[in-house]
Coordinates of C-alpha atoms and ligand atoms in Angstrom, one line a residue:
X22 CA 9.8 22.6 -12.8
X23 CA 11.7 20.9 -9.7
X24 CA 12.1 24.6 -8.3
X25 CA 8.6 25.8 -8.9
X26 CA 7.3 22.6 -7.4
X27 CA 8.9 23.9 -4.3
X28 CA 6.7 26.4 -3.5
X29 CA 3.5 23.8 -4.1
X30 CA 1.8 22.1 -1.2
X31 CA -0.9 19.8 -1.2
X32 CA -4.2 19.8 1.0
X33 CA -6.1 16.6 0.9
X34 CA -9.6 16.7 2.3
X35 CA -10.6 13.8 4.5
X36 CA -12.7 15.4 7.2
X37 CA -16.2 14.1 6.0
X38 CA -18.3 11.6 7.6
X39 CA -18.6 9.3 4.8
X40 CA -22.2 8.7 6.0
X41 CA -23.0 6.2 3.0
X42 CA -20.4 3.8 3.5
X43 CA -22.6 2.9 6.8
X44 CA -19.3 1.9 8.7
X45 CA -17.9 2.4 11.9
X46 CA -14.6 2.6 10.0
X47 CA -13.9 6.2 8.7
X48 CA -14.2 6.0 4.9
X49 CA -10.7 7.1 4.1
X50 CA -9.4 3.9 6.0
X51 CA -11.3 1.5 4.0
X52 CA -9.1 -0.9 2.4
X53 CA -8.6 -0.7 -1.4
X54 CA -6.1 -3.3 -2.5
X55 CA -5.1 -4.0 1.0
X56 CA -4.1 -0.2 1.8
X57 CA -6.4 2.4 3.4
X58 CA -8.0 4.4 0.5
X59 CA -6.4 7.6 1.5
X60 CA -2.9 6.2 1.0
X61 CA -3.6 5.8 -2.8
X62 CA -4.1 9.7 -2.9
X63 CA -1.2 10.2 -0.7
X64 CA 0.9 8.2 -3.3
X65 CA -0.6 10.1 -6.3
X66 CA 0.5 13.3 -4.5
X67 CA 4.0 12.0 -3.5
X68 CA 4.6 10.7 -7.1
X69 CA 3.4 14.1 -8.7
X70 CA 6.4 15.6 -6.8
X71 CA 5.1 16.8 -3.4
X72 CA 6.5 15.4 -0.3
X73 CA 4.8 14.4 2.7
X74 CA 6.4 17.4 4.6
X75 CA 4.4 19.8 2.3
X76 CA 1.1 17.6 2.4
X77 CA -1.6 18.6 4.7
X78 CA -4.4 16.2 5.4
X79 CA -7.8 17.7 6.9
X80 CA -9.1 15.3 9.4
X81 CA -12.3 15.5 11.5
X82 CA -14.7 12.4 11.6
X83 CA -12.7 10.1 13.6
X84 CA -9.8 12.4 13.6
X85 CA -7.3 10.4 15.8
X86 CA -7.8 7.1 13.8
X87 CA -7.3 8.7 10.3
X88 CA -4.1 10.4 11.6
X89 CA -2.5 7.6 13.4
X90 CA -2.8 5.6 10.1
X91 CA -1.5 8.5 8.0
X92 CA 1.5 9.3 10.2
X93 CA 2.8 5.7 9.9
X94 CA 2.9 6.4 6.1
X95 CA 5.3 9.7 6.5
X96 CA 5.6 13.0 8.2
X97 CA 2.5 14.4 6.9
X98 CA 1.1 17.6 8.5
X99 CA -2.6 17.6 9.8
X100 CA -5.5 20.2 10.1
X101 CA -8.7 19.4 12.4
X102 CA -12.1 20.1 11.2
X103 CA -14.3 19.5 14.2
X104 CA -17.4 19.8 12.3
X105 CA -17.9 18.9 8.5
X106 CA -19.3 22.1 7.3
X107 CA -18.2 21.5 3.7
X108 CA -15.1 21.3 1.4
X109 CA -14.7 25.1 1.5
X110 CA -14.4 24.9 5.7
X111 CA -12.2 22.2 5.2
X112 CA -9.7 24.3 3.3
X113 CA -10.2 27.1 5.9
X114 CA -9.2 25.0 8.9
X115 CA -5.9 24.3 6.9
X116 CA -5.2 27.9 6.8
X117 CA -3.1 28.2 10.0
X118 CA -1.2 25.0 9.1
X119 CA -0.6 26.6 5.4
X120 CA 0.6 29.6 7.1
X121 CA 3.1 27.8 9.1
X122 CA 4.3 25.6 6.1
X123 CA 4.8 28.9 4.3
X124 CA 7.4 30.0 6.6
X125 CA 9.1 26.6 6.5
X126 CA 9.5 27.1 2.6
X127 CA 12.5 29.2 1.2
X128 CA 10.6 30.8 -1.6
X129 CA 7.2 31.0 0.4
X130 CA 4.1 29.1 -0.5
X131 CA 3.1 29.8 -4.1
X132 CA 0.4 27.4 -4.9
X133 CA -2.0 24.8 -3.3
X134 CA -3.3 21.5 -5.0
X135 CA -6.3 20.4 -3.4
X136 CA -7.8 16.9 -3.8
X137 CA -10.0 14.4 -1.8
X138 CA -9.1 11.6 0.4
X139 CA -11.1 9.1 -1.7
X140 CA -9.2 9.9 -4.9
X141 CA -8.0 6.6 -5.4
X142 CA -7.6 6.3 -9.4
X143 CA -6.1 9.4 -9.7
X144 CA -2.7 9.0 -11.8
X145 CA 0.3 10.9 -10.8
X146 CA 0.4 12.0 -14.4
X147 CA -2.9 13.5 -14.3
X148 CA -1.9 15.5 -11.4
X149 CA 1.2 16.5 -13.2
X150 CA -1.0 17.6 -16.4
X151 CA -2.8 19.9 -13.9
X152 CA 0.2 21.1 -12.1
X153 CA 2.2 21.9 -15.3
X154 CA -0.5 23.9 -16.8
X155 CA -0.9 25.8 -13.6
X156 CA 2.7 26.6 -13.5
X157 CA 2.7 27.7 -17.2
X158 CA -0.3 29.7 -17.4
X159 CA -0.4 30.9 -13.8
X160 CA -4.1 31.5 -13.4
X161 CA -5.7 31.9 -10.1
X162 CA -7.2 28.6 -10.4
X163 CA -6.6 25.5 -12.4
X164 CA -9.2 22.6 -12.1
X165 CA -9.8 19.3 -13.5
X166 CA -13.1 18.5 -15.1
X167 CA -14.5 15.3 -16.7
X168 CA -17.2 14.0 -19.0
X169 CA -19.7 11.3 -18.3
X170 CA -23.1 10.3 -19.8
X171 CA -24.4 10.4 -16.4
X172 CA -22.9 13.1 -14.1
X173 CA -25.8 13.4 -11.6
X174 CA -24.6 14.1 -8.2
X175 CA -21.6 16.0 -9.2
X176 CA -21.0 19.7 -9.6
X177 CA -21.3 20.9 -13.2
X178 CA -18.9 23.2 -15.0
X179 CA -20.7 25.9 -16.3
X180 CA -19.3 27.8 -19.6
X181 CA -20.0 30.8 -21.5
X182 CA -22.3 29.8 -24.4
X183 CA -20.4 31.8 -27.0
X184 CA -16.8 31.6 -25.9
X185 CA -16.9 28.3 -24.0
X186 CA -14.8 30.0 -21.1
X187 CA -15.1 28.9 -17.7
X188 CA -17.8 30.6 -15.8
X189 CA -18.7 28.7 -12.5
X190 CA -19.2 25.4 -10.8
X191 CA -22.8 24.9 -9.7
X192 CA -23.5 22.0 -7.4
X193 CA -26.2 19.2 -8.3
X194 CA -28.8 20.9 -5.8
X195 CA -28.3 24.3 -7.3
X196 CA -28.6 23.3 -11.0
X197 CA -31.1 25.4 -13.2
X198 CA -33.4 23.2 -15.0
X199 CA -31.3 23.7 -18.2
X200 CA -28.2 23.1 -16.8
X201 CA -28.8 19.6 -15.7
X202 CA -28.1 17.8 -19.0
X203 CA -24.5 19.4 -19.0
X204 CA -22.2 16.5 -18.9
X205 CA -18.9 18.3 -18.0
X206 CA -18.6 17.8 -14.3
X207 CA -16.2 19.1 -11.6
X208 CA -13.6 16.3 -10.7
X209 CA -12.8 17.7 -7.2
X210 CA -8.9 18.4 -8.2
X211 CA -7.7 22.1 -8.1
X212 CA -4.6 24.1 -8.0
X213 CA -4.9 27.5 -6.3
X214 CA -2.9 30.4 -6.3
X215 CA -2.0 30.6 -2.5
X216 CA -2.4 34.0 -1.7
X217 CA -5.4 34.5 -3.6
X218 CA -7.2 31.4 -2.4
X219 CA -6.5 32.1 1.3
X220 CA -7.5 35.7 0.8
X221 CA -10.6 34.6 -0.7
X222 CA -12.0 32.0 1.5
X223 CA -13.9 34.4 3.9
X224 CA -16.0 35.4 0.9
X225 CA -17.6 31.8 1.0
X226 CA -20.9 31.9 2.2
X227 CA -22.8 29.1 4.0
X228 CA -25.3 27.2 1.7
X229 CA -28.8 26.6 2.6
X230 CA -27.7 23.1 4.1
X231 CA -25.1 24.9 6.4
X232 CA -22.0 24.1 4.2
X233 CA -19.1 26.1 2.7
X234 CA -18.7 25.1 -0.8
X235 CA -15.2 24.9 -2.1
X236 CA -16.5 25.1 -5.5
X237 CA -17.4 28.7 -5.1
X238 CA -14.0 29.6 -5.5
X239 CA -13.5 29.3 -9.0
X240 CA -16.5 31.6 -9.6
X241 CA -14.9 34.1 -7.4
X242 CA -11.7 33.9 -9.6
X243 CA -13.8 35.0 -12.6
X244 CA -15.5 37.8 -10.9
X245 CA -11.8 39.0 -10.0
X246 CA -10.1 38.6 -13.0
X247 CA -11.5 37.5 -16.4
X248 CA -10.1 34.2 -17.9
X249 CA -8.2 33.4 -14.4
X250 CA -9.4 29.8 -14.4
X251 CA -7.9 27.1 -16.4
X252 CA -9.5 23.7 -16.9
X253 CA -8.1 20.4 -17.8
X254 CA -10.2 17.8 -19.2
X255 CA -9.2 14.6 -17.6
X256 CA -10.3 10.8 -17.9
X257 CA -13.6 10.4 -15.8
X258 CA -12.2 7.0 -14.3
X259 CA -9.3 9.2 -12.8
X260 CA -11.7 11.0 -10.9
X261 CA -14.4 8.3 -9.8
X262 CA -14.8 8.9 -5.9
X263 CA -15.8 6.4 -3.5
X264 CA -19.2 7.3 -1.7
X265 CA -20.7 3.9 -0.9
X266 CA -19.4 0.2 -0.9
X267 CA -20.7 -0.6 -4.4
X268 CA -18.1 2.2 -5.6
X269 CA -15.6 0.7 -3.1
X270 CA -15.7 -2.7 -5.3
X271 CA -15.8 -0.8 -8.4
X272 CA -12.9 1.4 -7.9
X273 CA -11.0 -1.4 -6.3
X274 CA -11.8 -3.6 -9.6
X275 CA -10.5 -0.8 -11.7
X276 CA -7.2 -0.4 -9.8
X277 CA -6.5 -4.1 -9.7
X278 CA -6.9 -4.4 -13.4
X279 CA -4.6 -1.2 -13.9
X280 CA -1.9 -2.9 -11.8
X281 CA -2.2 -6.2 -13.4
X282 CA -2.1 -4.7 -16.9
X283 CA 1.1 -2.6 -16.1
X284 CA 2.9 -5.9 -14.8
X285 CA 1.6 -7.8 -17.9
X286 CA 2.9 -5.1 -20.2
X287 CA 6.3 -5.3 -18.4
X288 CA 6.7 -8.8 -19.1
X289 CA 5.0 -10.7 -16.1
X290 CA 2.6 -13.6 -17.1
X291 CA -0.6 -13.4 -14.9
X292 CA -2.4 -16.6 -15.7
X293 CA -5.7 -15.5 -14.4
X294 CA -6.1 -11.8 -14.0
X295 CA -9.5 -12.4 -12.3
X296 CA -8.2 -14.0 -9.4
X297 CA -4.9 -12.3 -9.0
X298 CA -4.4 -9.4 -6.6
X299 CA -1.2 -7.2 -6.4
X300 CA -0.8 -4.1 -4.5
X301 CA 0.3 -0.9 -5.7
X302 CA 3.6 -1.1 -3.9
X303 CA 4.7 -4.5 -5.3
X304 CA 7.4 -5.0 -8.0
X305 CA 7.6 -8.0 -10.3
X306 CA 10.5 -8.9 -12.5
X307 CA 10.3 -9.9 -16.2
X308 CA 9.1 -13.6 -17.1
X309 CA 7.8 -14.3 -13.8
X310 CA 4.6 -16.2 -13.8
X311 CA 1.8 -15.2 -11.1
X312 CA -0.6 -18.3 -11.0
X313 CA -4.3 -17.9 -9.9
X314 CA -5.5 -17.2 -6.7
X315 CA -2.6 -15.5 -5.7
X316 CA -2.0 -12.2 -3.7
X317 CA 0.8 -10.1 -3.4
X318 CA 0.3 -7.6 -0.4
X319 CA 2.2 -4.7 1.2
X320 CA 5.6 -4.0 -0.6
X321 CA 6.6 -7.2 -2.2
X322 CA 9.6 -7.4 -4.7
X323 CA 9.6 -10.3 -6.8
X324 CA 12.5 -11.3 -9.0
X325 CA 12.6 -12.5 -12.6
X326 CA 11.8 -16.0 -13.8
X327 CA 9.9 -17.0 -10.4
X328 CA 6.7 -19.0 -10.4
X329 CA 4.4 -17.5 -7.7
X330 CA 1.2 -19.5 -7.1
X331 CA -1.3 -20.9 -7.4
X332 CA -3.1 -20.3 -4.0
X333 CA -0.5 -18.2 -2.7
X334 CA -0.4 -15.2 -0.2
X335 CA 2.8 -13.1 -0.1
X336 CA 3.2 -10.0 2.3
X337 CA 6.2 -7.8 1.9
X338 CA 8.6 -10.5 0.5
X339 CA 11.5 -10.0 -1.3
X340 CA 12.8 -12.5 -3.5
X341 CA 15.7 -13.5 -5.8
X342 CA 15.3 -15.0 -9.2
X343 CA 14.0 -18.3 -10.3
X344 CA 12.0 -18.7 -6.8
X345 CA 8.9 -20.9 -6.7
X346 CA 6.1 -20.5 -4.3
X347 CA 3.1 -23.1 -4.3
X348 CA 0.1 -22.8 -2.2
X349 CA 1.9 -21.2 0.7
X350 CA 1.6 -18.2 3.0
X351 CA 4.9 -15.9 3.3
X352 CA 5.3 -12.7 5.3
X353 CA 7.8 -10.1 6.1
X354 CA 10.8 -12.2 4.7
X355 CA 13.5 -12.4 2.2
X356 CA 14.2 -15.4 -0.2
X357 CA 17.5 -15.6 -2.4
X358 CA 17.5 -17.1 -5.6
X359 CA 16.1 -20.5 -6.5
X360 CA 14.3 -21.0 -3.1
X361 CA 11.4 -23.3 -3.6
X362 CA 8.4 -23.0 -1.0
X363 CA 5.4 -25.4 -0.8
X364 CA 3.2 -26.8 -1.2
X365 CA 1.5 -26.0 2.2
X366 CA 4.2 -23.8 3.8
X367 CA 4.4 -20.9 6.2
X368 CA 7.2 -18.6 6.3
X369 CA 6.3 -16.3 9.0
X370 CA 8.0 -12.8 9.5
X371 CA 11.8 -12.2 10.0
X372 CA 13.0 -15.1 7.6
X373 CA 16.1 -14.9 5.7
X374 CA 16.3 -18.1 3.2
X375 CA 19.5 -18.3 1.5
X376 CA 19.9 -19.8 -2.1
X377 CA 18.3 -22.9 -3.1
X378 CA 16.6 -23.7 0.4
X379 CA 13.6 -26.0 -0.2
X380 CA 10.8 -26.3 2.2
X381 CA 7.5 -27.9 1.5
X382 CA 4.6 -30.0 2.9
X383 CA 3.7 -28.1 6.2
X384 CA 6.7 -26.8 6.8
X385 CA 6.8 -23.8 9.1
X386 CA 9.7 -21.2 9.6
X387 CA 9.5 -18.2 11.8
X388 CA 12.5 -15.3 12.9
X389 CA 15.0 -17.7 11.3
X390 CA 18.1 -17.7 8.8
X391 CA 18.1 -20.9 6.9
X392 CA 21.7 -21.8 4.9
X393 CA 21.9 -22.2 1.1
X394 CA 21.0 -25.9 0.0
X395 CA 19.2 -26.8 3.2
X396 CA 15.9 -29.2 2.8
X397 CA 13.1 -29.0 5.1
X398 CA 10.8 -31.2 3.1
X399 CA 8.0 -32.4 5.7
X400 CA 5.8 -31.1 8.4
X401 CA 8.3 -29.5 10.7
X402 CA 8.8 -26.1 12.4
X403 CA 12.0 -23.9 12.8
X404 CA 11.6 -21.0 15.0
X405 CA 14.4 -18.4 16.3
X406 CA 17.0 -20.6 14.5
X407 CA 19.9 -20.0 12.6
X408 CA 20.5 -23.3 10.3
X409 CA 23.8 -23.7 8.2
X410 CA 24.0 -24.9 4.6
X411 CA 23.3 -28.0 3.4
X412 CA 21.2 -29.3 6.3
X413 CA 18.8 -32.3 6.3
X414 CA 15.7 -31.4 8.4
X415 CA 14.0 -34.4 9.0
X416 CA 10.1 -34.9 9.1
X417 CA 8.8 -33.7 12.2
X418 CA 11.7 -31.8 13.4
X419 CA 11.0 -29.1 15.9
X420 CA 12.8 -26.5 17.5
X421 CA 11.1 -26.0 21.0
X422 CA 12.0 -22.3 21.1
X423 CA 9.5 -21.3 23.8
X424 CA 9.9 -22.1 27.3
X425 CA 6.7 -20.6 28.5
X426 CA 8.4 -17.1 29.2
X427 CA 10.9 -16.6 26.6
X428 CA 11.7 -17.5 22.9
X429 CA 15.3 -19.1 22.8
X430 CA 17.7 -19.5 20.0
X431 CA 18.6 -22.8 18.2
X432 CA 22.0 -22.7 16.3
X433 CA 22.4 -25.6 13.6
X434 CA 25.7 -25.8 11.8
X435 CA 26.5 -27.0 8.3
X436 CA 25.8 -30.4 6.9
X437 CA 23.6 -31.5 9.9
X438 CA 21.7 -34.6 9.6
X439 CA 18.4 -34.1 11.9
X440 CA 16.7 -37.4 12.0
X441 CA 12.7 -37.6 12.0
X442 CA 10.9 -36.2 14.9
X443 CA 13.9 -34.6 16.4
X444 CA 13.2 -32.1 19.1
X445 CA 15.6 -29.4 19.8
X446 CA 14.9 -27.9 23.2
X447 CA 16.2 -24.2 23.0
X448 CA 18.4 -22.7 23.7
X449 CA 20.6 -25.2 21.9
X450 CA 23.3 -25.8 19.1
X451 CA 24.1 -28.6 17.0
X452 CA 27.7 -28.5 15.5
X453 CA 28.8 -29.0 12.0
X454 CA 28.1 -32.5 10.4
X455 CA 26.3 -33.6 13.6
X456 CA 23.5 -36.2 13.4
X457 CA 20.6 -36.7 15.8
X458 CA 18.6 -40.2 15.7
X459 CA 15.1 -40.4 14.9
X460 CA 13.1 -39.2 17.9
X461 CA 15.8 -37.7 19.7
X462 CA 15.1 -35.0 22.3
X463 CA 18.1 -32.9 22.1
X464 CA 18.6 -30.9 25.5
X465 CA 22.2 -30.1 25.4
X466 CA 24.6 -28.8 22.8
X467 CA 25.7 -31.4 20.3
X468 CA 29.4 -31.1 19.2
X469 CA 30.4 -31.2 15.8
X470 CA 30.7 -34.5 13.9
X471 CA 29.3 -36.5 16.6
X472 CA 25.8 -38.5 16.7
X473 CA 23.3 -38.3 19.4
X474 CA 20.1 -40.4 20.0
X475 CA 17.3 -41.1 22.4
X476 CA 15.5 -39.0 25.2
X477 CA 17.2 -37.1 26.5
X478 CA 19.8 -37.5 23.6
X479 CA 23.0 -38.7 24.7
X480 CA 26.0 -39.4 22.7
X481 CA 26.6 -42.6 20.6
X482 CA 29.5 -41.6 18.3
X483 CA 32.3 -39.2 18.9
X484 CA 33.6 -39.2 15.3
X485 CA 31.7 -38.7 12.0
X486 CA 33.9 -41.1 9.9
X487 CA 32.1 -44.2 11.4
X488 CA 29.0 -45.7 10.1
X489 CA 25.6 -44.5 11.2
X490 CA 23.9 -46.8 13.6
X491 CA 20.5 -48.1 13.0
X492 CA 18.9 -45.6 15.0
X493 CA 19.8 -42.4 12.8
X494 CA 17.9 -42.7 9.6
X495 CA 15.5 -39.8 8.8
X496 CA 13.4 -39.3 5.7
X497 CA 15.5 -37.7 3.1
X498 CA 14.2 -34.1 3.2
X499 CA 14.6 -33.7 -0.6
Ligands
UD1_11 C1 -17.8 17.5 -4.4 C2 -18.0 18.7 -5.2 C3 -18.3 18.5 -6.6 C4 -17.7 17.5 -7.2 C5 -17.3 16.3 -6.6 C6 -16.4 15.5 -7.4 C7 -18.2 20.7 -3.4 C8 -18.9 21.6 -3.0 N1 -18.7 19.7 -4.3 O1 -19.0 17.0 -4.1 O2 -18.3 19.7 -7.4 O3 -18.3 17.3 -8.5 O4 -16.8 16.7 -5.3 O5 -16.1 14.1 -6.4 O6 -16.9 20.4 -3.0 N2 -14.9 16.6 3.2 C9 -14.2 17.3 4.3 N3 -14.8 18.2 5.2 C10 -16.3 18.5 4.9 C11 -16.9 18.0 3.7 C12 -16.0 17.2 2.9 O7 -12.9 17.2 4.5 O8 -16.9 19.1 5.8 C13 -14.3 15.9 2.2 C14 -14.7 14.7 2.1 O9 -14.0 13.8 3.1 C15 -14.3 14.3 0.8 C16 -14.2 15.5 0.1 O10 -14.2 16.6 1.0 O11 -13.3 13.7 0.8 C17 -15.6 15.6 -1.0 O12 -16.7 15.6 -0.1 P1 -18.0 15.0 -0.7 O13 -19.0 15.4 0.4 O14 -17.7 13.8 -1.3 O15 -18.4 16.0 -2.1 P2 -19.2 15.6 -3.0 O16 -20.6 16.0 -2.7 O17 -19.0 14.5 -3.7
CA12 CA1 -17.6 12.5 -3.0

């Protein structure tokens, strides 16, 4: 199977205008659960065993924007369709890229999977069933069909009345009156025998509207060789396309429910599925609870026994186990076990919070590493900082990391006590077990075990063993 898949490449058609979206943004780039629509098609193809190197995307309308977005996902190949002359024409323009690709494949190009860029709900297993049948039966064409009570708008699958064998696909506009009631429609997913398909493309004729229909190819196959088309009946939901923004919302809702269901069945509690959004690329450990109004965006990897939400937005966050996040916004960061965030905190990109860090009540941290057991309990900001373990970050503490030109680093040792309203003017460092008095403005490095107070902060205690003077109290951050 794996070997046979090597001769298989995919062509994804995304050259159409998407007129019915009424948008400046190309249709395939409209976000579905936070990702460009076409990424969902690309993922299905990849999970079915065809890597980006063997996947060609046909771009036309807003080609550059579409290409740029897709290139960010992987090393895909592209074919340009300068004018949207139909789905058949879209495959024609991919011909030369397919020839190049064929030379790169040791066993040559054997088969071509063709699907559309708006095929968001297509499951890898649906694609796999099509591919498997094609590889097993070796017809000229294998295509997916589906049934729905109202298939108007779709091309219909026409079968021989006596045998039920596939005959042709007829587009809606060309249906004979007696064919209108046919419920089986062309889903728009095909596997073609490569040599035959590429040789047959020149036979496509322009429709009265000036389009070349890819859907004429299966009919040619039957003319060339009886019974040379296999069909796979798939779930109609899997092949719902997106043509306008109503369908965009409908398809997004189905995808969202599918993802939520998958995680619930895997042992995750989703308190309120109707207000929970989990991206396709996110992973959640068992016995984690996702509370209402929570979004997991990008590629989040959440551990077990966590409570995330309510009212939280996490993008590309990786957590250990037993992590709590309440009413907070977190991006592009890593949280070890037992970290607790919120309420009302912001973890900006580039943070690494070690085990049992606690931050809440208007705490913000950016591009910083925070050591285990450190508490940042009240409104304060740590930016470009390396903070050791068991530090008390008093209320109002600020790392003044920006001098108007550069961002500068603050280094804080272990067991440091930062009094309320300490301002650390970076670059600056505070040694282990040092203390700062309330309201200190620290402009020079503070040595380990010493206490500094005032503006600018000056030394008042050399050794840590002595009692703190009345200036040093901060609110406990715990
Ligand atoms: C197509 C099928 C129809 C099928 C339906 C399933 C044809 C002629 N008809 O109709 O039988 O039931 O899909 O959803 O294929 N595209 C290009 N270049 C073009 C035109 C289209 O790349 O010149 C791309 C579009 O971006 C889109 C896809 O091909 O991703 C399908 O095009 P669309 O116009 O939506 O086809 P349908 O009319 O829906
Ligand atoms: Ca369509």
